[in-house]
Coordinates of C-alpha atoms and ligand atoms in Angstrom, one line a residue:
M1 CA -36.6 -16.1 32.0
W2 CA -35.3 -13.1 33.9
C3 CA -32.2 -14.7 35.4
D4 CA -31.5 -17.4 32.9
R5 CA -27.9 -17.9 31.8
V6 CA -28.2 -18.5 28.2
A7 CA -26.1 -16.6 25.7
W8 CA -25.1 -17.0 22.1
Q9 CA -21.9 -18.9 21.6
R10 CA -20.2 -19.9 18.4
V11 CA -17.5 -22.5 18.5
G12 CA -15.7 -24.0 15.6
G13 CA -18.1 -22.4 13.1
L14 CA -21.2 -23.8 14.9
L15 CA -23.6 -21.5 16.5
G16 CA -25.5 -22.8 19.4
F17 CA -27.0 -22.0 22.7
V18 CA -24.8 -22.8 25.7
L19 CA -25.2 -22.5 29.4
T20 CA -22.8 -19.9 30.8
S21 CA -22.1 -19.6 34.5
V22 CA -20.8 -16.9 36.8
V23 CA -17.3 -18.4 36.2
A24 CA -15.6 -16.5 33.5
I25 CA -15.9 -17.9 30.0
T26 CA -12.9 -17.3 27.8
P27 CA -14.0 -15.9 24.4
A28 CA -12.0 -17.0 21.4
A29 CA -9.1 -14.8 20.8
V30 CA -10.1 -11.8 18.8
E31 CA -6.9 -10.7 17.3
A32 CA -8.0 -8.0 14.8
E33 CA -10.0 -5.4 16.6
N34 CA -13.2 -5.8 14.8
E35 CA -13.0 -8.7 12.4
V36 CA -14.8 -11.8 13.3
S37 CA -13.6 -15.3 12.6
S38 CA -15.7 -18.4 12.2
A39 CA -14.8 -19.2 15.8
E40 CA -16.1 -15.9 17.2
V41 CA -17.8 -16.2 20.5
P42 CA -20.2 -13.4 21.4
V43 CA -21.1 -14.3 25.0
A44 CA -22.0 -12.4 28.1
L45 CA -21.5 -13.1 31.8
A46 CA -24.4 -12.4 34.1
R47 CA -25.0 -12.3 37.9
S48 CA -28.1 -11.5 39.7
T49 CA -28.3 -9.5 42.9
D50 CA -30.3 -7.1 45.2
K51 CA -27.1 -5.2 46.0
G52 CA -25.1 -2.5 44.4
A53 CA -23.1 -3.6 41.4
V54 CA -20.6 -2.6 38.7
A55 CA -20.1 -4.0 35.2
C56 CA -17.1 -2.9 33.2
V57 CA -14.3 -4.1 31.0
S58 CA -11.6 -4.6 33.6
P59 CA -11.5 -7.0 36.6
A60 CA -9.3 -4.6 38.6
A61 CA -11.6 -1.6 38.1
A62 CA -14.8 -3.7 38.8
E63 CA -13.2 -4.6 42.1
V64 CA -12.4 -1.0 42.9
G65 CA -16.1 -0.1 42.3
R66 CA -17.3 -3.0 44.4
A67 CA -15.1 -2.0 47.3
I68 CA -16.4 1.7 47.2
L69 CA -20.0 0.5 47.2
Q70 CA -19.3 -1.8 50.0
R71 CA -17.7 1.0 52.0
G72 CA -21.0 2.9 51.7
G73 CA -20.1 5.0 48.7
N74 CA -23.0 5.7 46.3
A75 CA -23.0 4.9 42.5
V76 CA -21.4 8.3 41.6
D77 CA -18.6 7.7 44.2
A78 CA -18.1 4.3 42.6
A79 CA -18.2 5.7 39.1
V80 CA -15.5 8.3 39.9
A81 CA -13.3 5.6 41.5
V82 CA -13.9 3.2 38.5
A83 CA -13.0 5.9 36.0
F84 CA -9.7 6.6 37.7
A85 CA -9.0 2.9 38.1
L86 CA -9.7 2.2 34.4
A87 CA -7.1 4.9 33.6
V88 CA -4.6 2.6 35.2
S89 CA -6.0 -0.9 34.4
W90 CA -7.3 -0.4 30.9
P91 CA -5.0 2.2 29.4
E92 CA -6.2 1.8 25.8
A93 CA -9.4 3.7 26.7
G94 CA -9.6 4.4 30.4
N95 CA -8.1 7.8 30.8
I96 CA -7.4 11.1 32.5
G97 CA -6.2 12.5 29.2
G98 CA -9.5 12.2 27.3
G99 CA -13.2 12.9 27.8
G100 CA -16.7 11.5 27.9
F101 CA -20.2 11.5 29.1
M102 CA -21.8 10.3 32.4
L103 CA -25.6 9.9 32.9
V104 CA -26.8 9.9 36.5
A105 CA -30.3 8.8 37.4
P106 CA -31.1 9.6 41.1
P107 CA -34.3 7.8 42.3
G108 CA -37.3 10.2 42.3
Q109 CA -35.3 13.0 40.5
A110 CA -34.6 14.0 36.9
V111 CA -31.9 12.2 35.0
T112 CA -28.9 14.4 34.4
C113 CA -25.8 14.3 32.1
F114 CA -22.3 15.3 32.9
E115 CA -20.5 16.2 29.7
F116 CA -16.7 16.3 29.7
R117 CA -16.0 16.2 26.0
E118 CA -12.6 17.6 24.9
T119 CA -12.4 21.0 23.3
A120 CA -10.3 22.2 20.3
P121 CA -7.2 24.2 21.5
R122 CA -7.4 27.9 20.8
A123 CA -4.6 27.6 18.2
A124 CA -6.5 25.0 16.2
S125 CA -7.7 26.3 12.9
V126 CA -10.6 25.1 10.8
D127 CA -8.2 23.4 8.3
L128 CA -5.9 21.8 10.9
L129 CA -6.6 18.3 9.5
A130 CA -7.2 19.4 5.9
D131 CA -4.0 18.5 4.2
G132 CA -3.5 15.2 6.0
S133 CA -0.2 16.2 7.6
V134 CA -1.8 16.0 11.1
T135 CA -2.4 12.3 11.5
A136 CA -4.2 10.5 14.3
W137 CA -0.8 9.7 15.8
D138 CA 0.3 13.4 16.0
V139 CA 0.1 15.3 19.3
R140 CA -1.7 18.1 17.4
A141 CA -4.7 15.6 17.2
A142 CA -5.1 16.0 21.0
G143 CA -8.1 18.0 22.3
V144 CA -8.1 19.7 25.7
P145 CA -8.8 16.8 28.1
G146 CA -12.1 16.9 30.1
T147 CA -12.1 13.8 32.2
V148 CA -10.7 15.1 35.5
R149 CA -12.9 18.2 35.8
G150 CA -15.8 16.2 34.5
L151 CA -15.5 13.5 37.3
A152 CA -15.0 16.3 39.8
L153 CA -18.2 18.0 38.7
A154 CA -20.2 14.8 39.1
H155 CA -18.6 14.2 42.4
A156 CA -19.4 17.7 43.6
R157 CA -23.1 17.2 42.7
F158 CA -23.6 13.7 43.9
G159 CA -20.6 12.3 45.7
T160 CA -20.6 11.3 49.4
L161 CA -17.1 10.0 50.0
P162 CA -14.1 12.3 50.0
W163 CA -12.5 12.9 46.5
R164 CA -9.1 11.6 47.6
E165 CA -10.6 8.3 48.9
L166 CA -12.0 7.7 45.4
I167 CA -8.6 8.1 43.7
A168 CA -6.6 6.1 46.3
P169 CA -7.4 2.7 44.8
A170 CA -6.2 3.9 41.4
I171 CA -3.0 5.2 42.9
D172 CA -2.5 1.8 44.7
L173 CA -3.1 -0.1 41.4
A174 CA -0.6 2.1 39.5
E175 CA 2.0 1.7 42.3
R176 CA 1.7 -2.0 43.0
G177 CA 0.9 -2.9 39.4
V178 CA -2.1 -4.2 37.6
L179 CA -2.3 -7.9 37.1
V180 CA -2.1 -8.4 33.3
N181 CA -4.8 -10.7 32.0
A182 CA -5.2 -12.1 28.5
A183 CA -7.2 -9.0 27.3
L184 CA -4.7 -6.5 28.7
A185 CA -1.7 -8.5 27.3
R186 CA -3.3 -8.6 23.9
S187 CA -4.1 -4.9 24.0
L188 CA -0.6 -3.8 25.1
N189 CA 1.2 -6.2 22.7
R190 CA -0.9 -4.9 19.8
V191 CA -0.1 -1.2 20.4
L192 CA 3.6 -1.9 21.0
E193 CA 4.0 -4.0 17.9
D194 CA 2.4 -1.3 15.7
K195 CA 5.1 0.7 13.9
R196 CA 3.0 3.9 14.3
T197 CA 3.7 3.8 18.1
T198 CA 6.8 5.9 17.9
Q199 CA 7.1 8.0 21.1
P200 CA 10.0 6.7 23.3
E201 CA 8.1 7.9 26.4
F202 CA 5.1 5.9 25.5
R203 CA 7.2 2.8 24.9
R204 CA 9.1 3.4 28.2
L205 CA 5.8 3.4 30.1
F206 CA 4.2 0.4 28.5
Q207 CA 7.1 -1.9 27.5
A208 CA 6.9 -5.4 29.0
P209 CA 9.7 -6.5 31.4
N210 CA 13.0 -7.3 29.6
G211 CA 11.8 -6.2 26.2
R212 CA 9.6 -9.3 25.7
R213 CA 5.9 -9.5 24.9
W214 CA 3.3 -9.1 27.7
Q215 CA 2.0 -12.3 29.1
E216 CA -0.9 -13.2 31.4
G217 CA 0.3 -13.0 35.0
D218 CA 2.7 -10.1 34.5
R219 CA 2.3 -6.8 36.4
L220 CA 2.0 -3.4 34.7
V221 CA 3.5 -0.9 37.2
Q222 CA 3.0 2.9 36.4
R223 CA 4.9 5.0 38.9
D224 CA 4.6 8.3 37.0
L225 CA 0.9 7.9 36.7
A226 CA 0.7 7.0 40.5
R227 CA 2.4 10.4 41.2
T228 CA 0.0 12.3 38.9
L229 CA -3.0 10.7 40.5
L230 CA -1.7 11.5 43.9
R231 CA -1.5 15.2 43.0
I232 CA -5.0 15.1 41.7
A233 CA -6.1 13.4 44.9
Q234 CA -4.3 15.8 47.2
D235 CA -4.8 19.1 45.3
G236 CA -8.1 18.4 43.5
P237 CA -8.8 18.7 39.7
D238 CA -7.0 22.0 39.4
A239 CA -3.7 20.1 39.8
F240 CA -4.4 18.9 36.2
Y241 CA -5.7 22.2 34.8
T242 CA -3.6 24.9 36.5
G243 CA -1.1 23.1 38.7
S244 CA 2.0 20.9 38.3
I245 CA 0.3 18.5 35.8
A246 CA -0.7 21.4 33.6
Q247 CA 2.9 22.5 33.6
L248 CA 4.0 19.0 32.4
I249 CA 1.3 19.0 29.7
V250 CA 2.5 22.4 28.4
Q251 CA 6.2 21.2 28.5
E252 CA 5.1 18.2 26.4
M253 CA 3.4 20.4 23.9
R254 CA 6.6 22.5 23.5
R255 CA 8.7 19.3 23.2
S256 CA 6.5 17.6 20.6
G257 CA 4.9 20.5 18.8
G258 CA 1.4 20.3 20.3
L259 CA -1.2 23.0 20.4
I260 CA -2.6 22.9 24.0
T261 CA -1.6 25.9 26.1
A262 CA -1.8 26.8 29.8
D263 CA -4.8 29.1 28.9
D264 CA -6.6 26.2 27.1
L265 CA -6.3 24.0 30.2
K266 CA -7.3 26.8 32.6
A267 CA -10.4 27.6 30.5
Y268 CA -11.7 24.0 30.2
R269 CA -15.1 23.6 31.8
P270 CA -17.3 20.4 31.8
Q271 CA -21.0 20.9 31.5
E272 CA -24.1 19.5 33.2
R273 CA -26.7 19.1 30.5
V274 CA -30.3 17.9 30.2
P275 CA -30.3 14.5 28.5
I276 CA -32.4 13.7 25.5
A277 CA -35.5 11.9 26.8
I278 CA -37.3 9.6 24.4
R279 CA -40.7 8.0 25.1
Y280 CA -40.5 4.5 23.7
R281 CA -43.2 2.0 24.3
D282 CA -43.9 2.3 28.1
C283 CA -40.4 3.5 28.8
E284 CA -38.4 6.7 29.0
V285 CA -35.0 6.4 27.3
Y286 CA -32.3 8.9 28.4
A287 CA -29.2 9.5 26.4
P288 CA -26.7 12.3 26.0
P289 CA -27.5 15.5 24.1
P290 CA -25.0 17.2 21.7
P291 CA -22.1 17.4 21.6
S292 CA -22.9 13.7 21.6
S293 CA -24.9 12.6 18.6
G294 CA -26.1 9.6 20.6
G295 CA -29.4 10.9 22.1
I296 CA -30.7 12.5 19.0
T297 CA -29.8 9.6 16.7
L298 CA -31.3 7.2 19.1
A299 CA -34.5 9.3 19.2
L300 CA -34.7 9.3 15.4
M301 CA -34.3 5.6 15.2
L302 CA -36.7 4.6 18.0
Q303 CA -39.4 7.0 16.8
M304 CA -39.1 5.8 13.3
L305 CA -39.5 2.2 14.5
E306 CA -42.6 3.2 16.5
A307 CA -44.1 4.3 13.2
L308 CA -43.4 1.1 11.4
D309 CA -44.6 -2.5 11.5
W310 CA -41.0 -3.7 11.6
K311 CA -40.8 -6.8 13.8
S312 CA -43.8 -9.0 13.0
Q313 CA -41.5 -11.6 11.3
G314 CA -39.3 -11.9 14.4
R315 CA -35.8 -10.8 15.6
W316 CA -33.8 -12.8 13.0
S317 CA -35.9 -12.3 10.0
A318 CA -34.7 -10.5 6.9
E319 CA -37.6 -8.1 7.2
T320 CA -36.6 -7.0 10.7
Y321 CA -33.0 -6.5 9.7
H322 CA -34.1 -4.6 6.6
Y323 CA -36.2 -2.2 8.6
L324 CA -33.4 -1.7 11.2
I325 CA -30.9 -1.0 8.5
E326 CA -33.2 1.5 6.8
V327 CA -33.9 3.3 10.0
M328 CA -30.2 3.5 10.9
R329 CA -29.4 4.8 7.4
R330 CA -31.8 7.7 7.7
A331 CA -30.9 8.6 11.3
Y332 CA -27.2 8.6 10.5
A333 CA -27.7 10.8 7.5
D334 CA -29.3 13.5 9.7
R335 CA -26.6 13.0 12.3
A336 CA -24.0 13.9 9.6
R337 CA -26.0 16.8 8.3
H338 CA -27.0 18.6 11.4
L339 CA -25.1 17.6 14.6
G340 CA -22.2 19.4 16.3
D341 CA -21.3 21.4 19.4
P342 CA -24.6 23.1 20.4
D343 CA -22.6 26.2 21.6
F344 CA -21.4 26.7 18.0
T345 CA -24.2 25.3 15.8
R346 CA -28.0 25.4 15.9
I347 CA -29.5 21.9 16.3
P348 CA -32.9 21.8 14.6
P349 CA -35.5 20.9 17.2
H350 CA -37.6 18.9 14.7
L351 CA -35.0 16.1 14.9
T352 CA -36.5 14.7 18.1
S353 CA -40.1 15.1 17.1
K354 CA -42.3 12.1 16.5
E355 CA -43.9 13.8 13.5
Y356 CA -40.6 14.2 11.7
A357 CA -39.6 10.5 12.5
R358 CA -42.9 9.4 11.0
R359 CA -42.2 11.3 7.8
L360 CA -38.8 9.8 7.5
A361 CA -40.2 6.3 8.2
A362 CA -42.8 6.8 5.5
G363 CA -39.9 6.9 2.9
I364 CA -38.8 3.3 3.8
R365 CA -39.7 0.7 1.2
R366 CA -40.7 -2.7 2.5
D367 CA -38.9 -4.9 0.0
K368 CA -36.0 -2.8 -1.2
A369 CA -33.0 -1.0 0.3
T370 CA -32.8 2.7 -0.3
P371 CA -29.4 3.6 -1.7
S372 CA -27.7 5.9 0.8
A373 CA -26.9 8.4 -1.9
E374 CA -30.7 8.8 -2.4
V375 CA -31.2 9.5 1.3
A376 CA -28.9 12.5 1.3
P377 CA -27.1 12.7 -2.1
D378 CA -25.0 15.7 -1.0
L379 CA -23.2 14.2 2.1
E380 CA -20.6 11.6 2.8
I381 CA -18.7 10.5 6.0
R382 CA -15.3 9.0 6.9
P383 CA -14.2 6.2 9.2
E384 CA -13.2 6.7 12.8
G385 CA -11.4 5.0 15.7
E386 CA -12.5 2.0 17.6
S387 CA -11.5 2.3 21.3
T388 CA -13.5 3.6 24.1
T389 CA -14.9 2.0 27.2
H390 CA -18.3 1.9 29.0
F391 CA -19.3 1.0 32.5
S392 CA -22.6 0.7 34.3
I393 CA -23.2 1.1 38.1
I394 CA -26.2 0.9 40.4
D395 CA -26.0 1.3 44.2
R396 CA -28.2 -0.3 46.8
N397 CA -30.5 2.7 46.8
G398 CA -31.1 2.6 43.1
L399 CA -28.9 5.5 42.1
A400 CA -27.8 4.6 38.6
V401 CA -24.8 5.8 36.6
S402 CA -24.0 5.1 32.9
T403 CA -20.5 6.3 31.8
T404 CA -18.7 6.2 28.5
Y405 CA -15.3 7.8 28.1
T406 CA -12.5 7.6 25.6
L407 CA -9.2 8.6 24.2
E408 CA -10.8 8.2 20.7
N409 CA -8.4 5.6 19.1
S410 CA -6.8 2.9 21.3
Y411 CA -4.2 4.6 23.4
G412 CA -5.3 8.0 21.9
C413 CA -2.5 9.7 19.9
R414 CA 0.0 7.3 21.5
M415 CA 1.8 10.3 23.0
A416 CA 2.4 10.3 26.8
V417 CA 2.9 13.5 28.8
G418 CA 6.6 13.2 29.8
G419 CA 7.0 12.6 33.5
A420 CA 3.2 12.5 34.1
G421 CA 2.6 8.9 33.0
F422 CA -0.7 9.4 31.1
I423 CA -1.7 9.3 27.4
L424 CA -3.3 12.1 25.4
N425 CA -6.4 11.6 23.3
N426 CA -6.6 12.1 19.5
E427 CA -10.2 13.4 19.6
M428 CA -9.6 16.3 17.1
T429 CA -10.0 13.6 14.5
D430 CA -13.7 13.4 15.4
F431 CA -14.1 16.8 13.7
N432 CA -14.9 17.0 10.0
P433 CA -11.5 17.3 8.5
R434 CA -11.9 19.3 5.3
P435 CA -14.2 22.2 5.4
G436 CA -16.5 22.3 2.4
I437 CA -15.1 19.1 0.9
T438 CA -17.5 16.1 0.8
T439 CA -16.2 13.2 -1.3
V440 CA -17.3 9.8 -2.4
G441 CA -14.1 8.6 -0.6
G442 CA -15.8 9.3 2.7
L443 CA -15.1 12.9 3.7
I444 CA -17.8 15.2 5.0
G445 CA -17.3 18.9 4.9
T446 CA -20.5 20.3 6.4
P447 CA -20.3 23.1 8.9
P448 CA -21.8 21.8 12.1
N449 CA -18.8 19.7 13.1
Q450 CA -15.9 21.8 11.7
I451 CA -13.0 22.8 13.9
A452 CA -13.2 26.1 15.8
P453 CA -11.2 27.2 18.8
G454 CA -12.8 26.0 22.0
K455 CA -15.4 23.9 20.2
R456 CA -16.3 20.4 21.2
M457 CA -16.0 17.7 18.5
L458 CA -19.1 15.6 17.8
S459 CA -19.2 12.3 19.6
S460 CA -21.2 9.1 19.3
M461 CA -20.8 8.1 22.9
T462 CA -24.3 7.0 24.2
P463 CA -24.3 6.1 27.9
T464 CA -28.0 5.3 28.3
I465 CA -30.5 4.8 31.2
V466 CA -34.0 3.5 30.7
R467 CA -36.7 4.1 33.2
Q468 CA -40.2 2.6 33.5
R469 CA -42.7 4.6 35.6
G470 CA -39.8 6.6 37.0
Q471 CA -37.8 3.5 38.0
T472 CA -34.4 2.6 36.4
V473 CA -34.8 -0.7 34.4
L474 CA -31.7 -0.6 32.3
I475 CA -28.2 1.0 32.2
T476 CA -26.2 0.4 29.1
G477 CA -23.7 1.9 26.6
S478 CA -20.7 0.8 24.6
P479 CA -17.5 1.7 22.8
G480 CA -17.2 1.4 19.0
G481 CA -17.2 4.9 17.4
R482 CA -20.3 5.4 15.3
T483 CA -21.4 1.8 16.0
I484 CA -22.1 2.8 19.6
I485 CA -25.5 4.2 19.0
N486 CA -26.6 1.1 17.1
T487 CA -25.2 -1.2 19.8
V488 CA -27.3 0.6 22.3
L489 CA -30.3 0.3 20.0
C490 CA -29.8 -3.5 19.7
V491 CA -29.6 -4.0 23.4
L492 CA -32.8 -1.9 24.0
L493 CA -34.8 -3.6 21.2
N494 CA -33.6 -7.1 22.3
H495 CA -35.0 -6.5 25.7
L496 CA -37.9 -4.1 25.3
D497 CA -39.3 -5.5 22.0
F498 CA -38.3 -9.1 22.0
G499 CA -38.3 -9.9 25.7
M500 CA -34.8 -11.4 25.7
S501 CA -33.2 -12.0 29.0
A502 CA -30.6 -9.5 30.2
E503 CA -27.8 -11.8 29.2
Q504 CA -29.1 -12.6 25.7
S505 CA -29.9 -8.9 25.1
V506 CA -26.2 -8.2 25.5
A507 CA -24.8 -11.3 23.9
A508 CA -27.1 -11.5 20.8
P509 CA -25.6 -10.6 17.5
R510 CA -25.7 -6.9 16.6
L511 CA -25.9 -4.9 13.4
H512 CA -24.8 -1.5 12.2
H513 CA -25.4 0.9 9.3
Q514 CA -24.1 4.4 9.4
W515 CA -25.6 5.7 6.1
L516 CA -22.2 5.9 4.4
P517 CA -20.4 3.9 3.4
D518 CA -23.6 2.2 2.2
M519 CA -22.8 -1.0 4.0
A520 CA -24.5 -2.9 6.8
R521 CA -22.2 -4.7 9.2
L522 CA -23.6 -7.8 10.9
E523 CA -22.3 -10.0 13.7
P524 CA -22.6 -13.7 13.0
L525 CA -26.2 -14.9 13.2
P526 CA -27.9 -17.4 15.5
P527 CA -28.4 -21.0 14.4
G528 CA -30.8 -21.6 11.6
H529 CA -30.5 -18.2 10.0
D530 CA -27.8 -18.9 7.5
E531 CA -30.1 -17.7 4.7
L532 CA -30.5 -14.2 6.1
P533 CA -27.5 -12.5 4.4
A534 CA -28.6 -13.7 1.0
Q535 CA -32.1 -12.5 1.6
L536 CA -30.8 -9.1 2.6
R537 CA -28.6 -8.9 -0.5
R538 CA -31.6 -9.7 -2.6
K539 CA -33.2 -6.6 -1.2
G540 CA -30.2 -4.6 -2.3
H541 CA -28.2 -4.4 0.9
H542 CA -24.4 -4.5 0.9
L543 CA -23.0 -6.6 3.8
V544 CA -19.8 -7.0 5.8
F545 CA -19.3 -9.0 9.0
G546 CA -17.6 -7.7 12.1
R547 CA -17.6 -7.7 15.9
Q548 CA -19.6 -4.9 17.4
G549 CA -19.3 -3.1 20.8
D550 CA -18.7 -4.0 24.4
A551 CA -21.9 -3.2 26.3
H552 CA -21.5 -3.7 30.1
S553 CA -25.0 -3.3 31.3
I554 CA -27.3 -3.6 34.3
F555 CA -30.9 -4.7 34.0
V556 CA -33.4 -4.1 36.9
D557 CA -36.6 -6.2 37.1
P558 CA -39.4 -3.6 37.6
Q559 CA -41.5 -5.9 39.7
T560 CA -38.9 -7.2 42.1
G561 CA -36.2 -4.6 41.9
R562 CA -33.7 -7.4 41.4
R563 CA -30.7 -6.5 39.3
T564 CA -29.1 -8.6 36.6
V565 CA -25.5 -7.4 36.0
V566 CA -24.1 -8.3 32.6
A567 CA -20.5 -8.2 31.5
D568 CA -20.2 -8.2 27.8
R569 CA -17.3 -10.6 26.9
R570 CA -16.6 -9.5 23.4
I571 CA -13.4 -7.8 24.6
D572 CA -13.2 -8.6 28.3
G573 CA -15.7 -8.0 31.1
A574 CA -16.0 -8.1 34.8
I575 CA -18.7 -7.8 37.5
G576 CA -18.3 -6.4 41.0
I577 CA -21.1 -6.9 43.5
E578 CA -21.2 -5.1 46.8
Ligands
DON1 O1 -16.6 10.2 20.7 C1 -16.7 9.4 19.8 O2 -17.7 9.1 19.3 C2 -15.4 8.6 19.5 N1 -14.3 9.3 19.8 C3 -15.5 7.3 20.2 C4 -14.4 6.4 19.7 C5 -14.7 5.0 20.0 O3 -15.7 4.7 20.5 C6 -13.7 4.1 19.7 N2 -14.1 2.8 20.3 N3 -14.2 1.8 20.4

């Protein structure tokens, strides 16, 4: 069971089990970012090993991580190298102009969280986004980037190889060019064909040769980015925050009307934080604390589930789906009500208590959906972006790293820093846009996540590590905005509660509910469960269908220590083994 190679696959409208192999399976083209067609193929690719391993979205970055592990680097060294490599090879989400969260689990020691979420520039006022004139594609949507100092902090705490050696492969990739595969070609063509991509510098950097569309087999060369990475390699992270790259960022702000100043960059500090630890069944689940909402929302959901008899009818029953949706609805309402940057807002401690989760769970009706308006009639939330990336790494000694980082939307605000070759995030749109205004149209105006100078915007990124008796058994996480937390929940439950294999746990259809809009989103169901949507509708649930997440994960057998490395193939996915 542990190493089997079975994953869900849907071909031509038929769902069926198929045998997958270590040879890449090409998923059906997924043109729209999140819609699913009847030919959708949620599959995963798995390999089993006793060695160090990497699972991530990009083949070039997986190879960089593999090579670092093989040279004797540990998992944090590999994570730093993979993060820089993804900034070159997966530019829609890999970044140096954004931010994220990295969980590190050193064997025999406490799990820790490096938080490098962006901050609001000092010039950002509470109503920056209020009148709608600052869109997601405006340079004023950029927060102060955290990635470079965040990676440097993790490296200073745990790294063993020299900093510059970890950036060298990314420089090489940028200079020689990344081999464009189908997923990268699709991603680049999509952003270039979008009329909202207006900055000439962005187009200059990412245009395909001779003005045609990108094709598999092309090379994406990024010489400006190579120069920027070389400066970071040679001069350290301060090159980005106080040195020549900071100057280029400030020049770009002047040119395009942005808010980030030299003082904002100089003042940026990543944090090392204590993760949220959740006791679930016989495991400890670790996930990021605020300013990520991931850990607390996951704690609410897992602890509500522990208080319910929710799975006796099996994984694909309407009853199980119903309970999951109800649990998600309640946890996400509390997320919206209470969570924000802990340096600016008080996070109520009861949110992670088992007693509070039991009380919430007691309000769930067995046969009937609770309308979201009834759960928290005074609050409402708005949609958010869909591009981020997650990678999981373990080294031969069992040091585990789970990292999710992002530019917020695909290619961030689609503004590159002139002469520096990298893109800026549009993370400011993760703040609540209109203070005090909560509407049925989806705005939330509650204070915890309103803009303030220097404040971190609330995130859903949930890089997660599960331990059993102190030993890492699972490393996972995903992109997908607010769906991230539910993708992680699905992977955990598939494995811990339903005993699915590593590969099935990642491939199996997921579901999402985020309180508002009052709508559950389902991935296409396994064979023989066509009646499930109708059963859920009869209970009062509103349904849509869509693809969800991209959860590159590593599972460790607690008995043998053997690792099963799983690349999710919903977008693209690759495995590197030492
Ligand atoms: O931090 C967050 O929660 C969002 N900025 C993440 C955006 C995202 O995941 C988009 N991804 N696919």
